């Protein structure tokens, strides 16, 4: 008993065409001194009856709201993840961040000694590291 996607789209296009024509007549009525129907007209609503933001142009009716690609128009975009505060960012900064623990990993000291040998100067007796 379904009309099919293309028939539903055609009917929805026809309704939108008639609504556009109605809008032109409302403008003409206002020009002639009649009431402004544009201010009090119905708004585009989603499945829950809430107004769809920024959708003044093309509207979807009935089964057309369930067509592929249309339902996404009615879904809200997910909110971006909350930004971390300065305090939360500072919690992650510790001794390792500043490089105070580099000598404890056992990698950098042998590399420094090897490089110092290449340069021809080793650590002098009594010289402290740090």
mmCIF file of C-alpha atoms in Angstrom:
data_model
loop_
_atom_site.group_PDB
_atom_site.id
_atom_site.type_symbol
_atom_site.label_atom_id
_atom_site.label_comp_id
_atom_site.label_asym_id
_atom_site.label_seq_id
_atom_site.Cartn_x
_atom_site.Cartn_y
_atom_site.Cartn_z
ATOM 1 C CA UNK A 1 0.000 0.000 0.000
ATOM 2 C CA UNK A 2 3.108 2.203 -0.110
ATOM 3 C CA UNK A 3 3.369 4.839 -2.813
ATOM 4 C CA UNK A 4 7.061 4.356 -3.481
ATOM 5 C CA UNK A 5 9.931 6.724 -2.895
ATOM 6 C CA UNK A 6 9.666 8.620 -6.195
ATOM 7 C CA UNK A 7 5.900 9.158 -5.922
ATOM 8 C CA UNK A 8 6.289 10.409 -2.343
ATOM 9 C CA UNK A 9 9.023 12.813 -3.465
ATOM 10 C CA UNK A 10 6.831 14.064 -6.348
ATOM 11 C CA UNK A 11 3.873 14.666 -4.034
ATOM 12 C CA UNK A 12 6.111 16.439 -1.526
ATOM 13 C CA UNK A 13 7.517 18.623 -4.333
ATOM 14 C CA UNK A 14 3.968 19.507 -5.422
ATOM 15 C CA UNK A 15 3.004 20.497 -1.870
ATOM 16 C CA UNK A 16 6.106 22.690 -1.604
ATOM 17 C CA UNK A 17 5.295 24.308 -4.951
ATOM 18 C CA UNK A 18 1.780 25.128 -3.709
ATOM 19 C CA UNK A 19 3.171 26.496 -0.439
ATOM 20 C CA UNK A 20 5.563 28.740 -2.363
ATOM 21 C CA UNK A 21 2.637 30.040 -4.439
ATOM 22 C CA UNK A 22 0.642 30.592 -1.241
ATOM 23 C CA UNK A 23 3.593 32.615 0.099
ATOM 24 C CA UNK A 24 3.534 34.835 -2.980
ATOM 25 C CA UNK A 25 -0.203 35.453 -2.462
ATOM 26 C CA UNK A 26 0.402 36.294 1.215
ATOM 27 C CA UNK A 27 2.993 38.888 0.194
ATOM 28 C CA UNK A 28 0.512 40.387 -2.278
ATOM 29 C CA UNK A 29 -2.224 40.488 0.389
ATOM 30 C CA UNK A 30 0.164 42.354 2.696
ATOM 31 C CA UNK A 31 1.061 44.806 -0.114
ATOM 32 C CA UNK A 32 -2.641 45.568 -0.530
ATOM 33 C CA UNK A 33 -2.968 46.387 3.180
ATOM 34 C CA UNK A 34 -4.254 43.041 4.419
ATOM 35 C CA UNK A 35 -3.001 40.997 7.394
ATOM 36 C CA UNK A 36 0.563 39.617 7.496
ATOM 37 C CA UNK A 37 0.061 35.842 7.480
ATOM 38 C CA UNK A 38 3.825 35.209 7.329
ATOM 39 C CA UNK A 39 4.298 36.207 10.964
ATOM 40 C CA UNK A 40 1.594 33.947 12.346
ATOM 41 C CA UNK A 41 1.973 30.971 9.967
ATOM 42 C CA UNK A 42 2.808 27.442 11.111
ATOM 43 C CA UNK A 43 6.430 26.395 11.580
ATOM 44 C CA UNK A 44 8.211 23.271 10.294
ATOM 45 C CA UNK A 45 8.023 20.581 12.996
ATOM 46 C CA UNK A 46 9.923 17.334 13.530
ATOM 47 C CA UNK A 47 8.540 13.948 14.692
ATOM 48 C CA UNK A 48 8.328 15.180 18.289
ATOM 49 C CA UNK A 49 6.491 18.370 17.393
ATOM 50 C CA UNK A 50 9.542 20.592 17.889
ATOM 51 C CA UNK A 51 10.335 23.318 15.375
ATOM 52 C CA UNK A 52 13.177 22.487 12.983
ATOM 53 C CA UNK A 53 15.735 25.329 13.064
ATOM 54 C CA UNK A 54 16.712 27.082 9.846
ATOM 55 C CA UNK A 55 14.260 25.266 7.572
ATOM 56 C CA UNK A 56 12.173 28.075 6.120
ATOM 57 C CA UNK A 57 12.405 26.827 2.534
ATOM 58 C CA UNK A 58 11.696 23.235 1.568
ATOM 59 C CA UNK A 59 9.419 21.233 3.880
ATOM 60 C CA UNK A 60 8.788 17.513 4.279
ATOM 61 C CA UNK A 61 5.368 16.039 5.014
ATOM 62 C CA UNK A 62 4.145 12.633 6.194
ATOM 63 C CA UNK A 63 6.012 9.699 4.683
ATOM 64 C CA UNK A 64 8.495 12.082 3.039
ATOM 65 C CA UNK A 65 10.044 12.627 6.482
ATOM 66 C CA UNK A 66 11.080 8.954 6.508
ATOM 67 C CA UNK A 67 12.781 8.957 3.086
ATOM 68 C CA UNK A 68 16.512 8.168 2.890
ATOM 69 C CA UNK A 69 18.583 11.268 3.597
ATOM 70 C CA UNK A 70 15.649 13.226 5.004
ATOM 71 C CA UNK A 71 15.558 11.738 8.501
ATOM 72 C CA UNK A 72 19.123 13.005 9.065
ATOM 73 C CA UNK A 73 17.860 16.563 8.588
ATOM 74 C CA UNK A 74 15.645 16.170 11.639
ATOM 75 C CA UNK A 75 18.325 14.647 13.866
ATOM 76 C CA UNK A 76 20.395 16.956 16.020
ATOM 77 C CA UNK A 77 24.130 16.977 15.513
ATOM 78 C CA UNK A 78 26.003 15.530 18.470
ATOM 79 C CA UNK A 79 27.496 18.113 20.786
ATOM 80 C CA UNK A 80 31.260 18.522 20.573
ATOM 81 C CA UNK A 81 33.159 17.009 23.490
ATOM 82 C CA UNK A 82 33.516 19.452 26.388
ATOM 83 C CA UNK A 83 36.746 21.412 26.409
ATOM 84 C CA UNK A 84 39.202 20.760 29.209
ATOM 85 C CA UNK A 85 39.807 23.559 31.668
ATOM 86 C CA UNK A 86 43.282 24.906 32.307
ATOM 87 C CA UNK A 87 43.357 23.091 35.664
ATOM 88 C CA UNK A 88 42.523 19.763 33.986
ATOM 89 C CA UNK A 89 45.297 20.294 31.449
ATOM 90 C CA UNK A 90 47.805 21.158 34.175
ATOM 91 C CA UNK A 91 47.036 17.924 36.058
ATOM 92 C CA UNK A 92 48.714 15.955 33.264
ATOM 93 C CA UNK A 93 51.975 17.913 33.598
ATOM 94 C CA UNK A 94 54.419 16.204 35.954
ATOM 95 C CA UNK A 95 58.189 15.671 36.384
ATOM 96 C CA UNK A 96 58.332 13.471 33.306
ATOM 97 C CA UNK A 97 56.841 16.262 31.170
ATOM 98 C CA UNK A 98 59.685 18.607 32.118
ATOM 99 C CA UNK A 99 62.300 15.879 31.531
ATOM 100 C CA UNK A 100 63.424 15.449 35.141
ATOM 101 C CA UNK A 101 63.082 11.657 34.924
ATOM 102 C CA UNK A 102 65.009 11.209 31.665
ATOM 103 C CA UNK A 103 68.134 9.857 33.389
ATOM 104 C CA UNK A 104 66.131 7.206 35.231
ATOM 105 C CA UNK A 105 65.081 5.344 32.093
ATOM 106 C CA UNK A 106 68.609 4.051 31.425
ATOM 107 C CA UNK A 107 68.643 5.186 27.809
ATOM 108 C CA UNK A 108 70.003 8.715 27.747
ATOM 109 C CA UNK A 109 73.032 8.322 30.046
ATOM 110 C CA UNK A 110 74.812 5.707 27.860
ATOM 111 C CA UNK A 111 74.036 7.752 24.750
ATOM 112 C CA UNK A 112 75.493 10.876 26.352
ATOM 113 C CA UNK A 113 78.611 8.979 27.422
ATOM 114 C CA UNK A 114 79.097 7.641 23.906
ATOM 115 C CA UNK A 115 78.691 11.107 22.407
ATOM 116 C CA UNK A 116 81.087 12.634 24.936
ATOM 117 C CA UNK A 117 83.682 9.995 24.003
ATOM 118 C CA UNK A 118 83.274 10.956 20.340
ATOM 119 C CA UNK A 119 83.884 14.575 21.253
ATOM 120 C CA UNK A 120 86.983 13.529 23.181
ATOM 121 C CA UNK A 121 85.907 14.666 26.565
ATOM 122 C CA UNK A 122 84.525 12.326 29.118
ATOM 123 C CA UNK A 123 83.208 13.163 32.493
ATOM 124 C CA UNK A 124 85.918 14.628 34.692
ATOM 125 C CA UNK A 125 86.568 12.981 38.086
ATOM 126 C CA UNK A 126 84.349 14.532 40.749
ATOM 127 C CA UNK A 127 82.098 16.157 38.134
ATOM 128 C CA UNK A 128 78.448 15.879 39.046
ATOM 129 C CA UNK A 129 75.712 15.220 36.618
ATOM 130 C CA UNK A 130 72.678 17.449 36.583
#
